[in-house]
Short mmCIF file of C-alpha atoms in Angstrom, two decimals:
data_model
loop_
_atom_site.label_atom_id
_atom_site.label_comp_id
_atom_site.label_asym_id
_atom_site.label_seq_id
_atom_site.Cartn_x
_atom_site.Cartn_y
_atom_site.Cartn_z
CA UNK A 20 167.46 58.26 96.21
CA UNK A 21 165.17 60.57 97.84
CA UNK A 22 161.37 60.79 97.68
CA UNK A 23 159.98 63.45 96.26
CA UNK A 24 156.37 64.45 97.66
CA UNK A 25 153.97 67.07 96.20
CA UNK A 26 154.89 70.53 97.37
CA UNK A 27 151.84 71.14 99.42
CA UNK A 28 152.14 68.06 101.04
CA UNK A 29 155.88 69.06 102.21
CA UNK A 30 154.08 72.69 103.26
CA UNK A 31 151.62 70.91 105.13
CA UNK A 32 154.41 68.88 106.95
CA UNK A 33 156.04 72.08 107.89
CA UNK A 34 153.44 73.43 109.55
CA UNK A 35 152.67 70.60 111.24
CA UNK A 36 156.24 70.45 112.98
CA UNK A 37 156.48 74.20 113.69
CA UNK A 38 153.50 73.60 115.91
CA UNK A 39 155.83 72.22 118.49
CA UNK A 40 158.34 74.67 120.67
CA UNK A 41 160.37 72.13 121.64
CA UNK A 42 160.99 68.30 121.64
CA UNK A 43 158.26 65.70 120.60
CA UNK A 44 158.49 61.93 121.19
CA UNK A 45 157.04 59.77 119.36
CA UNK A 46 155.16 56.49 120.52
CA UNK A 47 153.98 53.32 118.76
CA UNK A 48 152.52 49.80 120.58
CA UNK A 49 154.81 47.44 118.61
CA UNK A 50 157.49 47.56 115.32
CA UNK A 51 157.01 44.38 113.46
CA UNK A 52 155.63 45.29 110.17
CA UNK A 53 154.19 47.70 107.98
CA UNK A 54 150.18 48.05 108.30
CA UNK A 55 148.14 50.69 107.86
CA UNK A 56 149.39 52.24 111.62
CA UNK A 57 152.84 52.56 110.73
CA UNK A 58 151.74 54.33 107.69
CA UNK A 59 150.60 56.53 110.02
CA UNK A 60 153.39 57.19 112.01
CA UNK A 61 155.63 57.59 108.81
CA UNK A 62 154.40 61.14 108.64
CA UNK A 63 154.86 61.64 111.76
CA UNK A 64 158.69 60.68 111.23
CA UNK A 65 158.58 62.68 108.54
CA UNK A 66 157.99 65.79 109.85
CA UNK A 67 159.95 64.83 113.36
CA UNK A 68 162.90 63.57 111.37
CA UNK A 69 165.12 63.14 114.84
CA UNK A 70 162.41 62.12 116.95
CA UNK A 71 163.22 59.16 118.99
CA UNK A 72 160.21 56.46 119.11
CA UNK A 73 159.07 54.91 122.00
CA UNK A 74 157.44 51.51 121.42
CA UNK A 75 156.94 47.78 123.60
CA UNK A 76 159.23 46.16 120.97
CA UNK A 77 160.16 45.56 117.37
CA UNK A 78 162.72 44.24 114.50
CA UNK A 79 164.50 46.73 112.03
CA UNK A 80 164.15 44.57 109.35
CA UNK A 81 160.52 44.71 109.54
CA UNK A 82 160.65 48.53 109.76
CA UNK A 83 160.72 50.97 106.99
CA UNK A 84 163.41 53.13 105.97
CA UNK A 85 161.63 56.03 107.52
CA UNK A 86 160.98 54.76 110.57
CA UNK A 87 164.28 52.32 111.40
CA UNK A 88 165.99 55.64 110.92
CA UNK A 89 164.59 56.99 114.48
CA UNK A 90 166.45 56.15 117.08
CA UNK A 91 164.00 53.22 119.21
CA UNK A 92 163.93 53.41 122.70
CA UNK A 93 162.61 49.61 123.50
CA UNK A 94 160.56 48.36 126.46
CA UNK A 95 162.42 45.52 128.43
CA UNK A 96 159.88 43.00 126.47
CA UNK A 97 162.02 43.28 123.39
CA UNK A 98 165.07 41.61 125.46
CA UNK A 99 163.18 38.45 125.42
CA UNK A 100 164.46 35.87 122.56
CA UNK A 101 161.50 35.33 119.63
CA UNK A 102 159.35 38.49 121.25
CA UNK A 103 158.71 39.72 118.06
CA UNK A 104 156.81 36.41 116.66
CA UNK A 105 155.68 35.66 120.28
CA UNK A 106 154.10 38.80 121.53
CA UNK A 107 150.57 38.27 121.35
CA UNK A 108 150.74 35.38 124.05
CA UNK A 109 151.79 37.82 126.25
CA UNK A 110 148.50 39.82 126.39
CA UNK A 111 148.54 40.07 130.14
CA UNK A 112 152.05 41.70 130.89
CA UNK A 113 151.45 43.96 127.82
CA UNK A 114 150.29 46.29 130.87
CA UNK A 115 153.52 46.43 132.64
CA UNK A 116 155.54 46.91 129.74
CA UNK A 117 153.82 50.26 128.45
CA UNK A 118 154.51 51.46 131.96
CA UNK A 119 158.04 50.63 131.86
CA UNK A 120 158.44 52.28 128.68
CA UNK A 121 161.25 55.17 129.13
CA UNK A 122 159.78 57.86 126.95
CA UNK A 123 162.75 60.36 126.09
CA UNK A 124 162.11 64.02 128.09
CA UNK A 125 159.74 66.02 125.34
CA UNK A 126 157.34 68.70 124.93
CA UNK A 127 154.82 66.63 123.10
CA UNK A 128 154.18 63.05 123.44
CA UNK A 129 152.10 61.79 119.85
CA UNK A 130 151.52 58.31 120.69
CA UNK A 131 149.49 55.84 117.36
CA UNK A 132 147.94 53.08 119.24
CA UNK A 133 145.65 50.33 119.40
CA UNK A 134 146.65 48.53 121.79
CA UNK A 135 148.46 50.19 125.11
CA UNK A 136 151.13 52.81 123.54
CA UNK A 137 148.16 55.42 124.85
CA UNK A 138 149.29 54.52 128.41
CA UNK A 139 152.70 55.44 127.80
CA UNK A 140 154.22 57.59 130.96
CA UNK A 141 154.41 61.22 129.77
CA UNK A 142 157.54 63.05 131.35
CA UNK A 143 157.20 65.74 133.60
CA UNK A 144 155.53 68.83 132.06
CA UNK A 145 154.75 66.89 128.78
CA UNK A 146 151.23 66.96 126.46
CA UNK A 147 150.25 63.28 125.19
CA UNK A 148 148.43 63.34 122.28
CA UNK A 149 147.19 59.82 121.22
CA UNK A 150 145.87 59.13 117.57
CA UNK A 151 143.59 56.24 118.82
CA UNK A 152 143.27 53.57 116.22
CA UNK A 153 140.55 51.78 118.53
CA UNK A 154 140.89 51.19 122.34
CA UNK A 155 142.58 47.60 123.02
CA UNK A 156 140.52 45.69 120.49
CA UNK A 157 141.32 42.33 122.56
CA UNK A 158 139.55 43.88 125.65
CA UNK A 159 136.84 45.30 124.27
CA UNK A 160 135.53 43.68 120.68
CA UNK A 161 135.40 41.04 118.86
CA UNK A 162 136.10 38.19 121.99
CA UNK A 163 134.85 35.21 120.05
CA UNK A 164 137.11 35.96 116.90
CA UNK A 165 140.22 36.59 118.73
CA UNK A 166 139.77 33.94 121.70
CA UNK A 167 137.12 31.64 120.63
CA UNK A 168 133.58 30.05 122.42
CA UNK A 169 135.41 27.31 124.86
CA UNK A 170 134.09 27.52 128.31
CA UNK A 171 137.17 26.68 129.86
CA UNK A 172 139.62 28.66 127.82
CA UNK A 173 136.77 31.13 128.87
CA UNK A 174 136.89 30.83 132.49
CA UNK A 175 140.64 31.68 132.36
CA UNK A 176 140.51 34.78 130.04
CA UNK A 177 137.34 36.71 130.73
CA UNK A 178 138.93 37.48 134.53
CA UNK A 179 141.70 38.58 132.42
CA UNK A 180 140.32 40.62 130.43
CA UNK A 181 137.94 42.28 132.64
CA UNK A 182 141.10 43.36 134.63
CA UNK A 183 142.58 45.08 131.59
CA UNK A 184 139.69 46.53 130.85
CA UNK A 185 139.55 48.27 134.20
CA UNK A 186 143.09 49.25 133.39
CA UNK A 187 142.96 50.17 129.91
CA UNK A 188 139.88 53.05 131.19
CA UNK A 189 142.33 53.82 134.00
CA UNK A 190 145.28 54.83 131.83
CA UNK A 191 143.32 56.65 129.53
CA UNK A 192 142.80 59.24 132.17
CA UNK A 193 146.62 60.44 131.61
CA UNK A 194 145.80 61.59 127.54
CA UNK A 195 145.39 64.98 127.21
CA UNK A 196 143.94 64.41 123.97
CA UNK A 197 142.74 62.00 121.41
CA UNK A 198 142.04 61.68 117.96
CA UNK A 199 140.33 58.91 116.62
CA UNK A 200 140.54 57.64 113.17
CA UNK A 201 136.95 57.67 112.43
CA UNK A 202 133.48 57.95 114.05
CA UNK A 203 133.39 54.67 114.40
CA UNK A 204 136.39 54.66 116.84
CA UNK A 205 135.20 57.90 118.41
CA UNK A 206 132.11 56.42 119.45
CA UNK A 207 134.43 53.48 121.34
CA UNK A 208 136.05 56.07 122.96
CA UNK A 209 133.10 57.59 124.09
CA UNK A 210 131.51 54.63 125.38
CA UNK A 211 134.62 52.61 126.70
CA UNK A 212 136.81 55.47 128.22
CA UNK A 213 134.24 58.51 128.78
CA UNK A 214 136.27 60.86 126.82
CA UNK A 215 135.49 62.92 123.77
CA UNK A 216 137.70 62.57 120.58
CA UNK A 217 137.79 64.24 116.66
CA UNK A 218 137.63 62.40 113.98
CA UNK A 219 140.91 62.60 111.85
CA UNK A 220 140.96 60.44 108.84
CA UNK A 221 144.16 58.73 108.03
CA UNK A 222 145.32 59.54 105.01
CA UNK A 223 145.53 57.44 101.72
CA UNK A 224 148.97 58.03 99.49
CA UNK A 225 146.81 59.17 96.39
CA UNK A 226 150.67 59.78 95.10
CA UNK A 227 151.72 56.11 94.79
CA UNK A 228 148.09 54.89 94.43
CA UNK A 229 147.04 55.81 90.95
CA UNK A 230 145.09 53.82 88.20
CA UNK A 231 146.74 52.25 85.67
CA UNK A 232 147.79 54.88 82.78
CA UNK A 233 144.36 55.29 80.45
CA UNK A 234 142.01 53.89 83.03
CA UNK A 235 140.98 57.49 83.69
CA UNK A 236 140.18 58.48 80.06
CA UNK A 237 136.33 58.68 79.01
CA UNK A 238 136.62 56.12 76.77
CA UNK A 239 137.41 53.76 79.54
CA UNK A 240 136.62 54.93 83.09
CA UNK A 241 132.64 54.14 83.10
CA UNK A 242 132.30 50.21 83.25
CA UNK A 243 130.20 47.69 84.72
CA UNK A 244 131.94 45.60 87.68
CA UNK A 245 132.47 42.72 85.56
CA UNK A 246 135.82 43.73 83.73
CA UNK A 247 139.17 42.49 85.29
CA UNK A 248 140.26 39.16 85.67
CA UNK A 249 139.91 38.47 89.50
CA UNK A 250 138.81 40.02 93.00
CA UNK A 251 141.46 41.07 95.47
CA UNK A 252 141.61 41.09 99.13
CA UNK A 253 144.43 42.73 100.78
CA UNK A 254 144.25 41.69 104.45
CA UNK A 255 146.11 40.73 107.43
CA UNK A 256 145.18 36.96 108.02
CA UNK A 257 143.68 37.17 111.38
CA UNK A 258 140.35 36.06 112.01
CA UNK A 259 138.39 39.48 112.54
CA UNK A 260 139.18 40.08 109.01
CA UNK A 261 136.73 37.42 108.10
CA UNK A 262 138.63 36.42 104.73
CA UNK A 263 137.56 32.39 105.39
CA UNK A 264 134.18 33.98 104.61
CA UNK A 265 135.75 35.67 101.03
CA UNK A 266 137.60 32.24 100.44
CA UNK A 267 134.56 30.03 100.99
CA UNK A 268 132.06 32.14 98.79
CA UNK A 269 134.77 32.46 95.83
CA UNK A 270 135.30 28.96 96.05
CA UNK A 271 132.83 27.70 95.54
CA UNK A 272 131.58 30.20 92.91
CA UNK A 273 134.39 28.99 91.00
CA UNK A 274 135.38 33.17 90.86
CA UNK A 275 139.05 34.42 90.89
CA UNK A 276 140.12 35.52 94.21
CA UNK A 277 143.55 36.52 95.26
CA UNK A 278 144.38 37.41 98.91
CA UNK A 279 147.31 39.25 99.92
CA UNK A 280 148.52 39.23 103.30
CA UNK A 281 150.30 37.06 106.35
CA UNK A 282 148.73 36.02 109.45
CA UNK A 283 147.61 32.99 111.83
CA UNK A 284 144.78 32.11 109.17
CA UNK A 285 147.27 31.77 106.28
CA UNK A 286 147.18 27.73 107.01
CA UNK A 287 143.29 27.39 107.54
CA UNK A 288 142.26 29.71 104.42
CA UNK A 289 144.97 27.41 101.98
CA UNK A 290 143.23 24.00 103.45
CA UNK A 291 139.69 26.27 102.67
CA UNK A 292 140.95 27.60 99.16
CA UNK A 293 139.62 25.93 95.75
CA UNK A 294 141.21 26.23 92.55
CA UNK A 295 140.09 29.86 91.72
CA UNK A 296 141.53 31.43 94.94
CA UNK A 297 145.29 32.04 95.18
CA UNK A 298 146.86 33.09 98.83
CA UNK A 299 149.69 34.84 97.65
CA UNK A 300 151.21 35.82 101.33
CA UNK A 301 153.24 38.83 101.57
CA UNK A 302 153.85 41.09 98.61
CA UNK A 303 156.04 44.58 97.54
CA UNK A 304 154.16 47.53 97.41
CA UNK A 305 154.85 47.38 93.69
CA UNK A 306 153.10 43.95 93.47
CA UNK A 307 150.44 45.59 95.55
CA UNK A 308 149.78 48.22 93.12
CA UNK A 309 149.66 46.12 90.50
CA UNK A 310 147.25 43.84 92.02
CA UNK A 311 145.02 46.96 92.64
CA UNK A 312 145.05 48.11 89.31
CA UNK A 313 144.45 44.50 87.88
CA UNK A 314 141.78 43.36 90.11
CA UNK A 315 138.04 43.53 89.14
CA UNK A 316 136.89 44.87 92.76
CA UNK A 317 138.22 44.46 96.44
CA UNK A 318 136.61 42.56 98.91
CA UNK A 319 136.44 44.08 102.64
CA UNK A 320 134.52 40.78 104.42
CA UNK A 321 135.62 42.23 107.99
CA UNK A 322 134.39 44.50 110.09
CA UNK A 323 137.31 47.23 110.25
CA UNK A 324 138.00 50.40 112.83
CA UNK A 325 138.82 52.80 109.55
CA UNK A 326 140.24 50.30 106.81
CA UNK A 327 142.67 51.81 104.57
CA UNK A 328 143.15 49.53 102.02
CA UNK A 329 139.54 49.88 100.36
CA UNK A 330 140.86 53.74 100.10
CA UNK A 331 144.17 52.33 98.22
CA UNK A 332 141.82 50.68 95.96
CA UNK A 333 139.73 53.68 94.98
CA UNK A 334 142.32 55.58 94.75
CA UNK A 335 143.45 53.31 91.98
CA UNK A 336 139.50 53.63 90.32
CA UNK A 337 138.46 50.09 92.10
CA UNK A 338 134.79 49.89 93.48
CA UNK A 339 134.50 47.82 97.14
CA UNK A 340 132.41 44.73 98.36
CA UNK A 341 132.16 46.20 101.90
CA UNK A 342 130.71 45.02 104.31
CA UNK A 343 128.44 47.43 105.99
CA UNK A 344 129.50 48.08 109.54
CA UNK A 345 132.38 50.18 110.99
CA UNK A 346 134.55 52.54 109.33
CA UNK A 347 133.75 51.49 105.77
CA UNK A 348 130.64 53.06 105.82
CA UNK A 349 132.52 56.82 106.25
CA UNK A 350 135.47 55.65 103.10
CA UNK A 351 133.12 53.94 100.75
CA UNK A 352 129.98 55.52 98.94
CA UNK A 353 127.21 53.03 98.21
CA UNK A 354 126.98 52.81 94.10
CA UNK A 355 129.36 55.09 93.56
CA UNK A 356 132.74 54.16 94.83
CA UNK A 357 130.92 50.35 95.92
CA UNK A 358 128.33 47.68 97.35
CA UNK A 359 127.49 46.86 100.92
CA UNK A 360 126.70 44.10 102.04
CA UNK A 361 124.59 43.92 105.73
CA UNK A 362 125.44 40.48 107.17
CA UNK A 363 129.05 38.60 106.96
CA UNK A 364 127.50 35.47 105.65
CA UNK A 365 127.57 33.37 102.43
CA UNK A 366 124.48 34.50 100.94
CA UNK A 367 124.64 38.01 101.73
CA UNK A 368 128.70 38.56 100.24
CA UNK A 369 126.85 35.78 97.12
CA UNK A 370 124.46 38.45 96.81
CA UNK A 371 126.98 41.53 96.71
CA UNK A 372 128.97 40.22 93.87
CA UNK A 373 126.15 39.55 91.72
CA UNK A 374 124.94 43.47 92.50
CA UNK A 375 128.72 44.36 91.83
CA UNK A 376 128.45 42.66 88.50
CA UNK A 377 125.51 44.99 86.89
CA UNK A 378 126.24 47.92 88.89
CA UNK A 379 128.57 50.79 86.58
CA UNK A 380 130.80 52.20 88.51
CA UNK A 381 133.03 55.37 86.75
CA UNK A 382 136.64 55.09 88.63
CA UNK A 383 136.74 59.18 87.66
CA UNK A 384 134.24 59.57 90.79
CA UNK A 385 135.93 56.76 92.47
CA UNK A 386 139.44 58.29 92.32
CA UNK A 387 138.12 61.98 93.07
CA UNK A 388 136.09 60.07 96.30
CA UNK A 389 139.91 58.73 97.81
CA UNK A 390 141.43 61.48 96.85
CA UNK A 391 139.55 63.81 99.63
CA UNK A 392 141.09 61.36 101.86
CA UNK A 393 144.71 62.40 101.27
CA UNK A 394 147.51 63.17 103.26
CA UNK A 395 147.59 67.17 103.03
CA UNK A 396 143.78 66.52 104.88
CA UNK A 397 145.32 64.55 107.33
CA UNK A 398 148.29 66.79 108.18
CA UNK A 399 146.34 69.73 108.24
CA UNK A 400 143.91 68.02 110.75
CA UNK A 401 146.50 67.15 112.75
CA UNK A 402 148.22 70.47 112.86
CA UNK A 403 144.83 71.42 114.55
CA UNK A 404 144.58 69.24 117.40
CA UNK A 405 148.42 69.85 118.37
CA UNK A 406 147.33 73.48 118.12
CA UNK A 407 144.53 72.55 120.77
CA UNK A 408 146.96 70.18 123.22
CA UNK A 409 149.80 72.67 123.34
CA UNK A 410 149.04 75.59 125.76
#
């Protein structure tokens, strides 16, 4: 059965593809799973429908429907057995594969990347236009999450590192154009490549996102944070995402927690866990709307380039524990849609769900909040910076 989408969101796909004369390509860093960047490039497929993608590698099974029905044009990585759960040790050759990436002839290359899909080789007399999710995050933040504070595992890496740094700038040099998904990225862009970018937001799907049926009546929508029966992270289990610190406060609160998701951590936050928190791994998006509209709040410990998920949760009438760096601060409004809190330690997420407790929060101005955020928005702004790419 087909989808049906809102009329003005088909319009708005329309005129995003008639933008292009010609061919467009399509280009994505990896295919193994469904985050908030494949979202992303669903619309994209949606209003390419016979686009081929280019990407380093990826499983069809992992892919969905929209996207597995592109043809793939693979990097020679993906002929390696286990790539797909093995990848990230291969940081350093990550490089040569994006350059050895045979992207299809096309008039516009649209590359979604965070990681080296950006330094894709255009063809001859192509536009690349890369919707920057953040430049490589391993290179350039978070060093102590991703590789830790040993000195000797630090002598090896930093060299590396500082050599794809120098390469990551280098290869930015051959976009024509980037977006960035919020300030907060634009400002990395700025300051790690030298290039300018606008800010389009991602969109939310405020069409499968919804409250639960009589949450937005007047009878019920105004309510303190304390109804519902538990907090809910929804997270990718990696360690920038700071969930240990969500775990740790909940447990030993004693307060319901669940946390959806799969990732490296998943072992380390079950050992950390007590009996209020439940790591429930990887779940439908059915169960995931569910869990939305059940949960009391959502908890957003880490610090995120956009963050998606805390707009999936408003747009189902949920208020946010943020905390208060990054791109939450441009998707969640302070008392109305959420609380901040300024430092990712015990105390100061302690101190955010006690605020979250008295605060009244009406999930009318919640919803209306996410709902600015949706995907006509977001194809509309992108229909403007093709507009400005294409000569």
């Amino acid at each position: 059965m087909s989808t049906r989408f809102p009329d003005n969101e088909q319009d708005a796909l329309r005129a995003l593809a008639q933008t292009v004369q010609g061919p467009v390509c399509l280009g994505h860093d990896w295919l193994t799973g469904m985050r908030g960047g494949e979202r992303v490039l669903e619309y994209f497929c949606r209003a390419w429908p016979d686009a081929p993608i280019a990407t380093l590698l990826g499983d069809p099974a992992l892919m969905s429907e929209t996207i597995a029905s592109h043809p793939v044009v693979f990097s020679p990585l993906n002929r390696l057995p286990g790539i797909v759960r093995h990848y990230r040790k291969l940081l350093p050759v990550l490089p040569w594969a994006s350059r050895a990436t045979r992207v299809p002839d096309c008039r516009l290359l649209l590359t979604t990347s965070h990681c080296v899909a950006k330094s894709f080789r255009k063809p001859e007399g192509a536009r690349h236009l890369c919707v920057c999710f953040t430049p490589m995050r391993y290179a350039w933040t978070f060093y102590e999450e991703y590789f830790g504070t040993n000195p000797l595992k630090g002598a090896v890496v930093k060299p590396v590192l500082a050599a794809l740094r120098a390469w990551d700038r280098q290869t930015a040099k051959g976009v024509d154009r980037f977006v960035a998904i919020s300030q907060h990225v634009a400002k990395r862009i700025r300051d790690f490549y030298g290039r300018e970018a606008d800010v389009v937001y991602p969109p939310v799907d405020i069409v499968r996102c919804t409250p639960e049926p009589g949450a937005l009546d007047p009878a019920h929508a105004v309510s303190t944070g304390g109804t519902g029966a538990y907090d809910l992270i929804v997270s990718a289990l990696v360690p920038y995402k700071r969930v240990d610190l969500a775990v740790r406060v909940y447990s030993r609160l004693n307060r319901p927690l669940k946390v959806v998701g799969v990732g490296g951590c998943a072992e380390e936050l079950r050992r950390l866990a007590g009996p209020s928190v439940e790591i429930l791994g990887r779940r439908s998006d059915a169960e995931v709307l569910q869990l939305y509209r059940g949960c009391r709040a959502l908890v957003f410990p880490g610090e995120e380039d956009y963050g998606i998920v805390p707009l999936e949760a408003e747009a189902c009438g949920k208020p946010v524990l943020a905390y208060a760096k990054g791109g939450a601060l441009e998707t969640v409004r302070k008392d109305v849609c959420g609380v901040f809190f300024a430092e990712q330690t015990e105390d100061a997420l302690e101190d955010a769900i006690a605020r979250s407790l008295t605060t009244r929060f009406d999930a009318r101005d919640i919803r209306r909040h996410a709902e600015a955020f949706g995907p006509v928005q977001f194809l509309e702004g992108m229909t403007r910076q093709i507009e400005q790419v294409l000569p």
